[in-house]
GROMACS .gro file of C-alpha atoms in nm:
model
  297
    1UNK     CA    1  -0.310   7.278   0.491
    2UNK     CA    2  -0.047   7.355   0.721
    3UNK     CA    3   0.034   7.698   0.903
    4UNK     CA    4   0.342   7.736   0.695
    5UNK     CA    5   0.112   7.736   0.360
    6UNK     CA    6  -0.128   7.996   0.477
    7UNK     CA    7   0.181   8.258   0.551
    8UNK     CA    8   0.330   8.150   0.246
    9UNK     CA    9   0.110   8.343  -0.026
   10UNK     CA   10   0.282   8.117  -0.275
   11UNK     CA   11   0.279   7.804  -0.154
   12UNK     CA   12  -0.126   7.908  -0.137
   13UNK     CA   13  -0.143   8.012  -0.464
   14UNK     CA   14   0.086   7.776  -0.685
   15UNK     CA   15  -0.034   7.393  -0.796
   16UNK     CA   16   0.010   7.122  -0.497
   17UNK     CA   17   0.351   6.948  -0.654
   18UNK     CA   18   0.316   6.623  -0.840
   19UNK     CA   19   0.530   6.359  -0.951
   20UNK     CA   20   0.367   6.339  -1.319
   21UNK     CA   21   0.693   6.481  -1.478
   22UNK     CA   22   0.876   6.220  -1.334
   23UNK     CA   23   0.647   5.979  -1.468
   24UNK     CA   24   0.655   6.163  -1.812
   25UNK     CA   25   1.031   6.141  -1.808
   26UNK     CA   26   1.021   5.714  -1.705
   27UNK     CA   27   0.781   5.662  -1.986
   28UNK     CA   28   0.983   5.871  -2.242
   29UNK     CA   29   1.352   5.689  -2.191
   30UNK     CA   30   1.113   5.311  -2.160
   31UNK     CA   31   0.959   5.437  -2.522
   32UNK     CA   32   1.191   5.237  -2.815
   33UNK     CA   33   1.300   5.494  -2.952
   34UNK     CA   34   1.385   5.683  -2.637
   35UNK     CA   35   1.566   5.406  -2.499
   36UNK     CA   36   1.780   5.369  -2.873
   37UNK     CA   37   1.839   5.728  -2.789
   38UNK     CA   38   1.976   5.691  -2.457
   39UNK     CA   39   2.178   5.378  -2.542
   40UNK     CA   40   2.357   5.597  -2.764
   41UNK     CA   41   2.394   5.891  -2.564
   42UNK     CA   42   2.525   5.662  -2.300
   43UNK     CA   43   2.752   5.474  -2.540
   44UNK     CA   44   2.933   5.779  -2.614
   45UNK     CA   45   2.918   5.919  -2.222
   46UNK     CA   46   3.097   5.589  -2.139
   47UNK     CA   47   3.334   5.662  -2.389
   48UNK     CA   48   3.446   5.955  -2.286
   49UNK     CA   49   3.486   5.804  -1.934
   50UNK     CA   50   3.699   5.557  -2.086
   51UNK     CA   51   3.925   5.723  -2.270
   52UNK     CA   52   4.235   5.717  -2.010
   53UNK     CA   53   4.206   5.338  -2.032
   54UNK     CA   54   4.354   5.325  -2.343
   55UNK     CA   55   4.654   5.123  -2.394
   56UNK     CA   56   4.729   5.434  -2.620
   57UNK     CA   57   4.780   5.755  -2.619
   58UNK     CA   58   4.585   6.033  -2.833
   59UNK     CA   59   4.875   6.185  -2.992
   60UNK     CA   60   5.192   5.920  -2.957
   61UNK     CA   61   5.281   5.913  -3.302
   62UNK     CA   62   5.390   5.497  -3.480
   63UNK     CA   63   5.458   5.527  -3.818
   64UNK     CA   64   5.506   5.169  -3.840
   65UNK     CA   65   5.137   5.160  -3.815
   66UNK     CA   66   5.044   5.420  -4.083
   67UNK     CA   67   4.707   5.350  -4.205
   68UNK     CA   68   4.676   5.027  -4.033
   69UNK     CA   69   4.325   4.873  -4.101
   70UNK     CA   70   4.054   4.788  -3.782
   71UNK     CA   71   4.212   4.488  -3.582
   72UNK     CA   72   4.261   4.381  -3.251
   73UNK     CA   73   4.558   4.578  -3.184
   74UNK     CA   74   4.387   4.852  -3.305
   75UNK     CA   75   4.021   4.839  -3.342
   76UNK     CA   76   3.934   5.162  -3.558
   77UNK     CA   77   4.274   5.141  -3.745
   78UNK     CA   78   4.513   5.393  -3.750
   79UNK     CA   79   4.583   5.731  -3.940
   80UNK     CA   80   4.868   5.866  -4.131
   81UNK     CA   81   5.099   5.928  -3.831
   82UNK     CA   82   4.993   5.576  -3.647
   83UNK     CA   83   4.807   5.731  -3.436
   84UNK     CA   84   4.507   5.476  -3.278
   85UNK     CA   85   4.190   5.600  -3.434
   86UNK     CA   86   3.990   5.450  -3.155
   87UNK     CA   87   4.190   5.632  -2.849
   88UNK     CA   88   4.154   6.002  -3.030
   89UNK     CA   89   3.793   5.890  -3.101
   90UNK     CA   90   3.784   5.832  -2.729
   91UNK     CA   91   3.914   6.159  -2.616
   92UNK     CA   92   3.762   6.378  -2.909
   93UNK     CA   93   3.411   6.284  -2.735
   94UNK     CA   94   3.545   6.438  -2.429
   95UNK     CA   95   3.558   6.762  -2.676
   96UNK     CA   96   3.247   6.736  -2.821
   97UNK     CA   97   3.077   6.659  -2.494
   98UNK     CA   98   3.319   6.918  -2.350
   99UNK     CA   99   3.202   7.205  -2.568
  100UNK     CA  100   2.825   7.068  -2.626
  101UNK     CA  101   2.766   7.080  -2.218
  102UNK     CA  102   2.948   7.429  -2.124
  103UNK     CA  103   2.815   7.606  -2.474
  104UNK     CA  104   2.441   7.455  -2.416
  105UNK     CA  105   2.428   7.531  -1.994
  106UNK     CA  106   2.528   7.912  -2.070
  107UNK     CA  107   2.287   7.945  -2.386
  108UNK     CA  108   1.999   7.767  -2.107
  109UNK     CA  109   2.108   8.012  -1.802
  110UNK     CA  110   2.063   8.304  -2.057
  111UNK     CA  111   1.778   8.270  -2.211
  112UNK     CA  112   1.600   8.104  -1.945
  113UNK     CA  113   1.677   8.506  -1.751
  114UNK     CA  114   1.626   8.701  -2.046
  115UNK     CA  115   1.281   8.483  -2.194
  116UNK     CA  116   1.141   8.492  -1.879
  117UNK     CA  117   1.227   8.908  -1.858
  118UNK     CA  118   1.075   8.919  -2.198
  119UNK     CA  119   0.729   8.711  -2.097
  120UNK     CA  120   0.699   8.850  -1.766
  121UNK     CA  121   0.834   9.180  -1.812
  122UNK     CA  122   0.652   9.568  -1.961
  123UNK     CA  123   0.636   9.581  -2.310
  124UNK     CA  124   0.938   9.794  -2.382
  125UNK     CA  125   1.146   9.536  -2.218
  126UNK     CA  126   0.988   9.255  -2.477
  127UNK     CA  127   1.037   9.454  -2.759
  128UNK     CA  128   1.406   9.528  -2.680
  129UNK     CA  129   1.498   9.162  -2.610
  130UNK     CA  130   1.310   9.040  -2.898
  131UNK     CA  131   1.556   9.270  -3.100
  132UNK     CA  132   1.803   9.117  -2.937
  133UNK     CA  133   1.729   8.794  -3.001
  134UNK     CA  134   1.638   8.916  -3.367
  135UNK     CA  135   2.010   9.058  -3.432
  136UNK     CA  136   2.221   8.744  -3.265
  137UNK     CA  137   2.004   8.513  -3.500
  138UNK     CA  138   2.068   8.741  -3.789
  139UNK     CA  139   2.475   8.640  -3.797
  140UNK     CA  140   2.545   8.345  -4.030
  141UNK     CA  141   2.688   8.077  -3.797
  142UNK     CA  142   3.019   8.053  -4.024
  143UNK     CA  143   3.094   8.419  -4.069
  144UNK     CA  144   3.035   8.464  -3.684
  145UNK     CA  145   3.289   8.190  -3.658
  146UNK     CA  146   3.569   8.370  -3.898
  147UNK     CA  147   3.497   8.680  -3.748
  148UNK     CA  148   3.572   8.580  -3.387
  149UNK     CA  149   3.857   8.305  -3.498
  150UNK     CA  150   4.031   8.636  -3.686
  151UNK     CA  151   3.981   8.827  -3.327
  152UNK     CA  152   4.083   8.515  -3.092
  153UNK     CA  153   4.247   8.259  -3.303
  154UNK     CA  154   4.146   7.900  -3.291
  155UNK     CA  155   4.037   7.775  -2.968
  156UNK     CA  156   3.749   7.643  -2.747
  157UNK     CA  157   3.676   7.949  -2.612
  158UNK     CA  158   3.587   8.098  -2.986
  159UNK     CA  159   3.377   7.752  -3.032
  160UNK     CA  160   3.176   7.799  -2.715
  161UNK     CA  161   3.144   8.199  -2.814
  162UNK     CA  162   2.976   8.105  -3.124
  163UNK     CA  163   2.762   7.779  -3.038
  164UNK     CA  164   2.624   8.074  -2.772
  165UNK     CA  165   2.566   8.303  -2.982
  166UNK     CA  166   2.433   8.088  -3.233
  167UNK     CA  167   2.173   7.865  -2.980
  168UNK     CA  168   2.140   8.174  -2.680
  169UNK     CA  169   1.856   8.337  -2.893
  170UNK     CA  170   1.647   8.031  -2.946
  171UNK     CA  171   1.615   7.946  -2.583
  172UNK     CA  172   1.499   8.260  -2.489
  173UNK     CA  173   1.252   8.302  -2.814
  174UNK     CA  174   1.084   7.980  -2.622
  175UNK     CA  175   1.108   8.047  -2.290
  176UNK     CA  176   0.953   8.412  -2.338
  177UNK     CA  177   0.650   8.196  -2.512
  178UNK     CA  178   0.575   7.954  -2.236
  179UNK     CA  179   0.639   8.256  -2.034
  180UNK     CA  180   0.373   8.508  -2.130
  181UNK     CA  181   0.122   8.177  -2.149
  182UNK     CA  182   0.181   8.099  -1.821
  183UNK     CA  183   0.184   8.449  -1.725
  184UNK     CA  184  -0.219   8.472  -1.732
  185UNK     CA  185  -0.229   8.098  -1.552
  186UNK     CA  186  -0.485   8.072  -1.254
  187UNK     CA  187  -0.196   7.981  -1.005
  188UNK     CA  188   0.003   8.284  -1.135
  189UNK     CA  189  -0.287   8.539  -1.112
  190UNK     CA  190  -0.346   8.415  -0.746
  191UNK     CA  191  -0.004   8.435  -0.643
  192UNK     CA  192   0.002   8.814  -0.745
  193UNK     CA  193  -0.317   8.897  -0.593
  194UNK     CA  194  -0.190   8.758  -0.252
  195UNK     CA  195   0.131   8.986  -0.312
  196UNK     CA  196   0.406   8.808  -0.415
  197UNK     CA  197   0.636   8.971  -0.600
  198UNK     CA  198   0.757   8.913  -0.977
  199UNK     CA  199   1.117   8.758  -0.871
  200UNK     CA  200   0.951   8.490  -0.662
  201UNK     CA  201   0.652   8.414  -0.908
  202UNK     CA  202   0.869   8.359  -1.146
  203UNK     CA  203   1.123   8.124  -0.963
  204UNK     CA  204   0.851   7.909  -0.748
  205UNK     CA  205   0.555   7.919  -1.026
  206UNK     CA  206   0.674   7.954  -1.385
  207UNK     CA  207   1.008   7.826  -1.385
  208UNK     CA  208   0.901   7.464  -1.265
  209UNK     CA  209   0.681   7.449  -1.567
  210UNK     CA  210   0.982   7.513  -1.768
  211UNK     CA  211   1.144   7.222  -1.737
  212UNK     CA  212   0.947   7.013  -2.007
  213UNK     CA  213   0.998   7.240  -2.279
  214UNK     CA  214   1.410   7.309  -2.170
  215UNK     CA  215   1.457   6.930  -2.213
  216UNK     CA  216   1.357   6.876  -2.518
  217UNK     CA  217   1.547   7.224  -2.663
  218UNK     CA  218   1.878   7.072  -2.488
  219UNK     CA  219   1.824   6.703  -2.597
  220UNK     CA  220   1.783   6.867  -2.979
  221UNK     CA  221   2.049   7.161  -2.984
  222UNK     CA  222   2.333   6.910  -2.826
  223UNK     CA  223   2.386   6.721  -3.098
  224UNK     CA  224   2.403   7.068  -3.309
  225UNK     CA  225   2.658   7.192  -3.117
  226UNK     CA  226   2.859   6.865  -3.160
  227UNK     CA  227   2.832   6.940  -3.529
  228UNK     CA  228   2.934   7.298  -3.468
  229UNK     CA  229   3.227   7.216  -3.260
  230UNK     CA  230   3.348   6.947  -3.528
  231UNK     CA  231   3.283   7.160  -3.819
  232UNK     CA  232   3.488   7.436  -3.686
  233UNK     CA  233   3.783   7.157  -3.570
  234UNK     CA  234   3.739   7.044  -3.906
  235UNK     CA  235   3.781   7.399  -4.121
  236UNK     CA  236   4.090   7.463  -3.851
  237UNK     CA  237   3.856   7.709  -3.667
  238UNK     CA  238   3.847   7.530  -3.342
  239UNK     CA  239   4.088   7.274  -3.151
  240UNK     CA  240   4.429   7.302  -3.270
  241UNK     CA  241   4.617   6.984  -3.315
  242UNK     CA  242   4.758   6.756  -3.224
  243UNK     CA  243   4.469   6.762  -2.967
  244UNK     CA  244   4.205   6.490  -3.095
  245UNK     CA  245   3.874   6.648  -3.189
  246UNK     CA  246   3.609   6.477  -3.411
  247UNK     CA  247   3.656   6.715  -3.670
  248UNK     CA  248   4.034   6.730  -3.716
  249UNK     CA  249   4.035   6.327  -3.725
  250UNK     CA  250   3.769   6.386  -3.998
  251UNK     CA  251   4.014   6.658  -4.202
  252UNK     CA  252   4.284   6.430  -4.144
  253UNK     CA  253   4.097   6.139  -4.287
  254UNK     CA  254   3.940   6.376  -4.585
  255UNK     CA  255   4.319   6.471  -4.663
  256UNK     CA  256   4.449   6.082  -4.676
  257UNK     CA  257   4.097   5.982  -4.835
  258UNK     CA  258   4.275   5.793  -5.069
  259UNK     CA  259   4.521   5.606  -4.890
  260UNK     CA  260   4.275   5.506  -4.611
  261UNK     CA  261   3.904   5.550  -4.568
  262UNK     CA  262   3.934   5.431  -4.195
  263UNK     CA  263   4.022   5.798  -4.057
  264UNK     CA  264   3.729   5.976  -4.242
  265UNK     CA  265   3.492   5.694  -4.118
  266UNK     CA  266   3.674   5.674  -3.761
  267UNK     CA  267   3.599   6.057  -3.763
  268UNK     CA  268   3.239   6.063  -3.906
  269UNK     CA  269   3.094   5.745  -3.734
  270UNK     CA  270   3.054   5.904  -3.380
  271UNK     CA  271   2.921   6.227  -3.505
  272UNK     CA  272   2.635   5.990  -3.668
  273UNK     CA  273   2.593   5.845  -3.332
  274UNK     CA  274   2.581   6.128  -3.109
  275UNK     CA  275   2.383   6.318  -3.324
  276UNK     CA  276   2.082   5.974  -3.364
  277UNK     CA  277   2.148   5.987  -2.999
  278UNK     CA  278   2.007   6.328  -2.890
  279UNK     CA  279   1.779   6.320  -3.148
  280UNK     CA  280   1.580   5.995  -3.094
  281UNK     CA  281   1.593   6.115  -2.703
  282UNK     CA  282   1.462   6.444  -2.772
  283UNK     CA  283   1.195   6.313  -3.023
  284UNK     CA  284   1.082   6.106  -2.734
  285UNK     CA  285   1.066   6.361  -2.485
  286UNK     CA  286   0.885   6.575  -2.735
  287UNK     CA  287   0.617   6.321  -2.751
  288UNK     CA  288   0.563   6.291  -2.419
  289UNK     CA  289   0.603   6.609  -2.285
  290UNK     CA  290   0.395   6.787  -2.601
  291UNK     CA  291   0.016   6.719  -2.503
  292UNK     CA  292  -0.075   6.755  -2.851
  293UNK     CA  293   0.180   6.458  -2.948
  294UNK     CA  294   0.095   6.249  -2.681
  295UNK     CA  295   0.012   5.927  -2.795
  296UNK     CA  296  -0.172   5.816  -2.419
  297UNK     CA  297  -0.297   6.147  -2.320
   0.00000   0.00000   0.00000
């Protein structure tokens, strides 16, 4: 052990570092269904990459084109102003992954700090955040949604307010679980009976355990945001038009059902994938990250 370990009470006291999550993590995304998952997840990534590449742009209006079926020229068809279904497609998953990333990192931050208060901290604190937690749950994610829209108006800023709200008090529900189990760990008990103080026990020796449990709640509550975000677009909650969101190109496709069915499926089709996506990839990190689902454990 070096002289650096035996100053450092924690480095004493927390487990010698491993590369077994990495290994966890390989195994998941080479599993079938994890690699499906990521295929997907990457399909629509590269999409949204892609979008500026587009011979087209999102809202340049051809009515010559009006309902145009899938072709060459235009390979999702086009909607009721001409619009290319496959460029707004394109640049709605820039939304959606817009939205899903910012909404789902602040949820994380804040209820990784307020679980880990709850887990770690006295009782009254527990009790107090757990009523937290208990009251943001309470709201009904539409009515939340009116309520702020009716404040705000429509805009990303109300979306990401209520896919917060909404996700914010599961994260830290979990976190203040694996928390208060790892809270009466062997490496945890040491570390406090060498001195080191709450801050630091919880950065260098809980939070590293964390990070199985905070990728599988992010793999599943991304594609449920995505569905938030397009369900708002699509009531006229969210992104205002004529900028192309997965949910307006589905109202706009609803509205013209009969003329065309190639806006509504334009519209629904990567919602499907995105949401298979996240979910096959979070069902395989569940496996293999869950000991009690763990197939070679």
């Amino acid at each position: 052990m070096s002289a650096q370990a035996f100053n450092d009470p924690v480095a004493v006291a927390a487990p010698a570092p491993s590369s077994s999550g990495w290994r966890v993590l390989r195994s998941a995304i080479t599993d079938p269904l994890g690699a499906l998952g990521l295929s997907l997840v990457l399909l629509i990534v590269l999409g949204a990459l892609l979008a500026d590449f587009s011979p087209y742009l999102p809202s340049k209006m051809a009515m010559p084109a009006r309902f145009a079926p899938p072709s060459f020229e235009h390979l999702l068809g086009a909607d009721h102003l001409g619009r290319d279904l496959f460029t707004r497609v394109l640049h709605g998953a820039r939304i959606a992954l817009g939205v899903a990333l910012v909404a789902t990192g602040i949820s994380l931050v804040g209820g990784l700090i307020l679980g880990m208060a709850a887990g770690y901290g006295p009782r009254w604190l527990d009790s107090v955040l757990l009523l937290v937690f208990d009251a943001l749950r309470s709201f009904p994610t539409v009515m939340l949604a009116l309520a702020l829209v009716t404040l705000t108006g429509p805009s990303l800023y109300a979306v990401v307010a209520v896919v917060v709200i909404a996700t914010l008090p599961g994260y830290g529900r979990v976190i203040r679980a694996q928390t208060m189990a790892l809270k009466s760990a062997e490496f945890v008990l040491a570390a406090r009976a060498l001195g080191a103080s709450a801050p630091r026990i919880l950065l260098v020796d809980v939070m590293p355990n964390l990070i199985g449990p905070l990728l599988i709640l992010v793999s599943m509550d991304i594609p449920v945001v995505i569905t938030i975000e397009a369900g708002m677009s699509f009531l006229g909650l969210g992104v205002r038009p004529p900028t192309p969101s997965w949910g307006t190109i589905l109202n706009d496709g609803y509205s013209f059902i009969r003329e065309s069915p190639w806006p509504a499926i334009a519209g629904g089709l990567p919602i499907v994938i995105a949401t298979l996506g996240f979910t096959f990839l979070g069902e395989a990190l569940r496996d293999r990250f869950d000991p009690r689902l763990r197939k070679d454990g």
